[in-house]
mmCIF file of C-alpha atoms in Angstrom:
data_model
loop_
_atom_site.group_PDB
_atom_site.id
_atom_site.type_symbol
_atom_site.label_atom_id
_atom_site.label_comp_id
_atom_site.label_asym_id
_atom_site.label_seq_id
_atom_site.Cartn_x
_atom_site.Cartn_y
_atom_site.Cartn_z
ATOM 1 C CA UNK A 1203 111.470 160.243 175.657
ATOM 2 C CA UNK A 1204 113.730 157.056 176.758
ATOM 3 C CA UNK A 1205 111.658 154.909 179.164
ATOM 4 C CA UNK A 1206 113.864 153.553 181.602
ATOM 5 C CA UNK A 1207 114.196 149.726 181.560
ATOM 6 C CA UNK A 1208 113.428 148.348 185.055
ATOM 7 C CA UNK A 1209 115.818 145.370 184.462
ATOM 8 C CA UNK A 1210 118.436 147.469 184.472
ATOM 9 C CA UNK A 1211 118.288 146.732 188.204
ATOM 10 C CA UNK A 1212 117.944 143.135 188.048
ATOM 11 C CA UNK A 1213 120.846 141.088 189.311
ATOM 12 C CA UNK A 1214 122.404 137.990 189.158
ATOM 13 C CA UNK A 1215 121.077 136.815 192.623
ATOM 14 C CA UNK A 1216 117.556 137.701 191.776
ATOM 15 C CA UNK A 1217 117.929 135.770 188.907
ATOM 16 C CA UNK A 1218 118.968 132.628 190.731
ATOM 17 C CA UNK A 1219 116.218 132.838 193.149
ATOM 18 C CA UNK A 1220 113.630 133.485 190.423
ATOM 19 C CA UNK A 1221 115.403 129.989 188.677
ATOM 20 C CA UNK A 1222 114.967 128.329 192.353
ATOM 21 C CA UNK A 1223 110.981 129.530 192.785
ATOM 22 C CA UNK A 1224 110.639 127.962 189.639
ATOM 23 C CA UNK A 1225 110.054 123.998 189.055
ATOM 24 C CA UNK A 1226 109.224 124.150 184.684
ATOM 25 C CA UNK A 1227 111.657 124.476 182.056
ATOM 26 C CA UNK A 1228 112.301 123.599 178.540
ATOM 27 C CA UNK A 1229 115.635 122.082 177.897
ATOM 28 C CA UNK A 1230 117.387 121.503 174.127
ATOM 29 C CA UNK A 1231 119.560 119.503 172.701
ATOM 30 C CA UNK A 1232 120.789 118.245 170.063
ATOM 31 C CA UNK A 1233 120.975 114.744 168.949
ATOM 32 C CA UNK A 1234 124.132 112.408 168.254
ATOM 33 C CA UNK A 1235 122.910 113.059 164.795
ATOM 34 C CA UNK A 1236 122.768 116.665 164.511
ATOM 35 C CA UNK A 1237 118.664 117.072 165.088
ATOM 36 C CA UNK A 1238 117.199 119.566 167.206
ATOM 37 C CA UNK A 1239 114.792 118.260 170.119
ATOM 38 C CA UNK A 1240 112.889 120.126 172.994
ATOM 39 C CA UNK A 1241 111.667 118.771 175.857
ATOM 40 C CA UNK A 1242 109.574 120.131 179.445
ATOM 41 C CA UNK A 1243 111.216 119.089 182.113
ATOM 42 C CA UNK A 1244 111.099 119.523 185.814
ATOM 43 C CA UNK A 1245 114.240 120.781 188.016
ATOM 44 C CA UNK A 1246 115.376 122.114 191.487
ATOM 45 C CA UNK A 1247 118.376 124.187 191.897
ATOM 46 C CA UNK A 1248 121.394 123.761 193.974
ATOM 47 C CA UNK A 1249 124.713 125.740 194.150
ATOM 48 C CA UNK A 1250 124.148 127.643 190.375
ATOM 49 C CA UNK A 1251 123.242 124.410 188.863
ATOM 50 C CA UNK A 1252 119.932 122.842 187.471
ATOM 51 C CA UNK A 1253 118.942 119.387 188.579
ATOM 52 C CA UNK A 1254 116.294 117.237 186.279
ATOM 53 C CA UNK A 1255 115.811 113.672 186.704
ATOM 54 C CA UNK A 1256 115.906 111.464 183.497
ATOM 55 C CA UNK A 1257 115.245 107.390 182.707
ATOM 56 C CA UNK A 1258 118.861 105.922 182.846
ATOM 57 C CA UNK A 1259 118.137 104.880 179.101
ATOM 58 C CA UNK A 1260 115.887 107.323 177.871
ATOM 59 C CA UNK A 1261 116.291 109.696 175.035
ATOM 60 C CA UNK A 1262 117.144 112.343 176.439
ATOM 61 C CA UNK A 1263 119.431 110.897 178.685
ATOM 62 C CA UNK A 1264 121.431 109.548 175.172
ATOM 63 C CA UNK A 1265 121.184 112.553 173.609
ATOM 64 C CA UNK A 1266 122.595 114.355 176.230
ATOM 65 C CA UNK A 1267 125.453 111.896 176.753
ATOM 66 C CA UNK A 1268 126.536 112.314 173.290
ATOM 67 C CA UNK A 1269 126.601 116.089 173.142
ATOM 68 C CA UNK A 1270 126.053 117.836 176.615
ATOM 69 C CA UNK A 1271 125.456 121.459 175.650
ATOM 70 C CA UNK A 1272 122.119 122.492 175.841
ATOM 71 C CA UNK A 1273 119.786 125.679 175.775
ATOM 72 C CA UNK A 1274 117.520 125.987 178.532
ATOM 73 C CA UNK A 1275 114.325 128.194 179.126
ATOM 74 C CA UNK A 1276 112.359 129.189 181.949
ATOM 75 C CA UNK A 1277 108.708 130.980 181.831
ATOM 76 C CA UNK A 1278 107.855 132.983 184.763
ATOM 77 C CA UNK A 1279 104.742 133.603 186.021
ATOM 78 C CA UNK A 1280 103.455 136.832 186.358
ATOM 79 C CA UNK A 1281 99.975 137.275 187.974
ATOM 80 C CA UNK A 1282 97.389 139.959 187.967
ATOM 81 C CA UNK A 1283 94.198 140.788 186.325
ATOM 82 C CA UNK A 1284 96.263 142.869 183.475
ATOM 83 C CA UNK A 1285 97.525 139.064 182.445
ATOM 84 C CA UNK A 1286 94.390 137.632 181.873
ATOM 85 C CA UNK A 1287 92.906 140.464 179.666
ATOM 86 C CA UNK A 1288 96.184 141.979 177.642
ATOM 87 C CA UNK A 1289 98.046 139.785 175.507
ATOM 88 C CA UNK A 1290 100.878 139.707 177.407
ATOM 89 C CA UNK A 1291 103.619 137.366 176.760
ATOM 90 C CA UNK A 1292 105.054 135.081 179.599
ATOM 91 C CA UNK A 1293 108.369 136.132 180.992
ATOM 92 C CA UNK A 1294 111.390 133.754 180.626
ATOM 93 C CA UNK A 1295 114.766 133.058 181.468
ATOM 94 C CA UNK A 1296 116.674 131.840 179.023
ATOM 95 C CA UNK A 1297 120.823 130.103 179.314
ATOM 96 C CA UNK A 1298 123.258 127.755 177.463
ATOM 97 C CA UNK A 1299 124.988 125.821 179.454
ATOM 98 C CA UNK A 1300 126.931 122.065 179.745
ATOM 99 C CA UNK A 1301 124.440 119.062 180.893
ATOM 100 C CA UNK A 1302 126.025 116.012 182.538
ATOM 101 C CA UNK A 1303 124.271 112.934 182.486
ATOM 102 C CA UNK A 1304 124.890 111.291 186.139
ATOM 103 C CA UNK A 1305 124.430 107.286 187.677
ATOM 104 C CA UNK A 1306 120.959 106.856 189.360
ATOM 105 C CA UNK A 1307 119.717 106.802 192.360
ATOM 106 C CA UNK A 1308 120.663 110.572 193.722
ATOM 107 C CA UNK A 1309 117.535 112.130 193.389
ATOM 108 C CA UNK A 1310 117.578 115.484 195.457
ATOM 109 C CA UNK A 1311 115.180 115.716 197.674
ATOM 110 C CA UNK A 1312 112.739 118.250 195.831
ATOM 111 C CA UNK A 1313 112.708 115.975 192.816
ATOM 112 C CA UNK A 1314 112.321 112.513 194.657
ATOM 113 C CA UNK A 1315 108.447 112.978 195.163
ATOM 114 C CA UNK A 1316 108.201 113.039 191.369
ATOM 115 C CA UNK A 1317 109.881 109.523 190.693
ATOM 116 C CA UNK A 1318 108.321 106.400 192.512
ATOM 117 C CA UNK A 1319 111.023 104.937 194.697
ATOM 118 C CA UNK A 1320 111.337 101.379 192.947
ATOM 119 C CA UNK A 1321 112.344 103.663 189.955
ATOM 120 C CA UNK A 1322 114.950 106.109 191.728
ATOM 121 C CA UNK A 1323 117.399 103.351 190.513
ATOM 122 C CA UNK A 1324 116.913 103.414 186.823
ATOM 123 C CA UNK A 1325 116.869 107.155 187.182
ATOM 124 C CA UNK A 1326 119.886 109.915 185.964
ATOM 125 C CA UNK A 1327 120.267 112.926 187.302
ATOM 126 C CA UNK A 1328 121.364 115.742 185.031
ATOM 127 C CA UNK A 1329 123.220 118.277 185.689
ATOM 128 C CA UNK A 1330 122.906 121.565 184.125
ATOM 129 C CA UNK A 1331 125.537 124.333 184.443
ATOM 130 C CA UNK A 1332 124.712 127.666 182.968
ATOM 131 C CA UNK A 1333 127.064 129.812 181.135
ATOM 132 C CA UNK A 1334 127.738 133.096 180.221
ATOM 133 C CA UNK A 1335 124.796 135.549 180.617
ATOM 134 C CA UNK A 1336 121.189 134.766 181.485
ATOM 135 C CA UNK A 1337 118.614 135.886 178.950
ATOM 136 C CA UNK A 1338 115.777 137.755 180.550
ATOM 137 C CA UNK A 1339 112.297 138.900 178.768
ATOM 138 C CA UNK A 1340 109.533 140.570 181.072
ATOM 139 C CA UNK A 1341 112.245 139.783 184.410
ATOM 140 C CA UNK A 1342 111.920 143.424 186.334
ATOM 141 C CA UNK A 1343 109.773 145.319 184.199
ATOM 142 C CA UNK A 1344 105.808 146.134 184.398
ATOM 143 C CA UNK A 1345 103.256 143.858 182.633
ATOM 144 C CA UNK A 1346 102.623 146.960 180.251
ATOM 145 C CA UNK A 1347 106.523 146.989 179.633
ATOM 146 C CA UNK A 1348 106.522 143.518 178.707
ATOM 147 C CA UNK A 1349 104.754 144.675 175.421
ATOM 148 C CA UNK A 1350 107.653 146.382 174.067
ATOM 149 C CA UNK A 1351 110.594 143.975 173.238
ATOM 150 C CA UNK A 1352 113.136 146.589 173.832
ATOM 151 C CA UNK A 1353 111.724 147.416 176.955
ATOM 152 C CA UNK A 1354 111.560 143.477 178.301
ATOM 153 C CA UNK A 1355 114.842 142.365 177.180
ATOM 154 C CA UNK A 1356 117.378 142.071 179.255
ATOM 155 C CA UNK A 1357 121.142 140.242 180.436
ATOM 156 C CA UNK A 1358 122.720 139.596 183.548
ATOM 157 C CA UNK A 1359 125.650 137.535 184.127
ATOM 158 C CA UNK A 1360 125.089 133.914 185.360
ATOM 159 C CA UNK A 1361 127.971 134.550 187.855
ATOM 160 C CA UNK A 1362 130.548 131.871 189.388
#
């Protein structure tokens, strides 16, 4: 029997407003000298792009300036009393995309209660723009489903 795969469904939009419920994501990079690095980072999203503030001079502001692509992953919550006693995986959504390293001082709004305002100046934003298709694990399927790898993966297009 073929169990039917629930993100078969899932579309690009519900995607997008999964990305914009979120605040958490990992983003990596690599550095001007070739080495991997991961870092937790808090976003907001705005017209199909990711938005994550960044010290003007920190690391991963430099790293990013000197190569912008980056992979990026998302963990979704999923609730329920099933979570808590099955050892469930969390789901994510995962991209590549192009990161641009912008001036300080436009913080969006969501992100400006996270930086103190005598340090929105010495601030980048970064932009993230996904590309290609979004990787999806546990994104429309059952808890139970999300125990089966071939049942919990799934792609949808980032779209334009």
């Amino acid at each position: 029997m073929v169990e039917t795969r629930a993100h078969d469904a899932v579309t690009t939009e519900q995607v997008w407003r999964r990305l914009a419920r979120a605040t958490f994501a990992v983003v990596s990079e690599v550095t001007a000298t070739g080495a991997p690095r991961s870092s937790g980072v808090l976003y907001s999203v705005a017209g199909r792009r990711l938005y994550v503030v960044v010290g003007t001079d920190s690391w991963k502001a430099r790293h990013l300036r000197a190569n912008g692509r980056v992979a990026v992953t998302v963990p979704v919550r999923r609730g329920g009393l099933l979570a808590s006693l099955a050892p469930i995986p969390p789901a994510t959504i995962s991209f590549h995309g192009m990161a641009t390293v912008r001036a300080g001082g436009q913080v969006p709004a969501r992100l400006a209660s996270l930086v103190p305002p005598e340090r929105r100046e010495e601030c980048a934003l970064v932009e993230i723009v996904p590309e290609g298709e979004f990787l999806l694990y546990g994104i429309g399927v059952s808890l139970l489903g999300m125990r089966t790898p071939d049942t919990a993966r799934g792609r949808v297009p980032v779209g334009e």
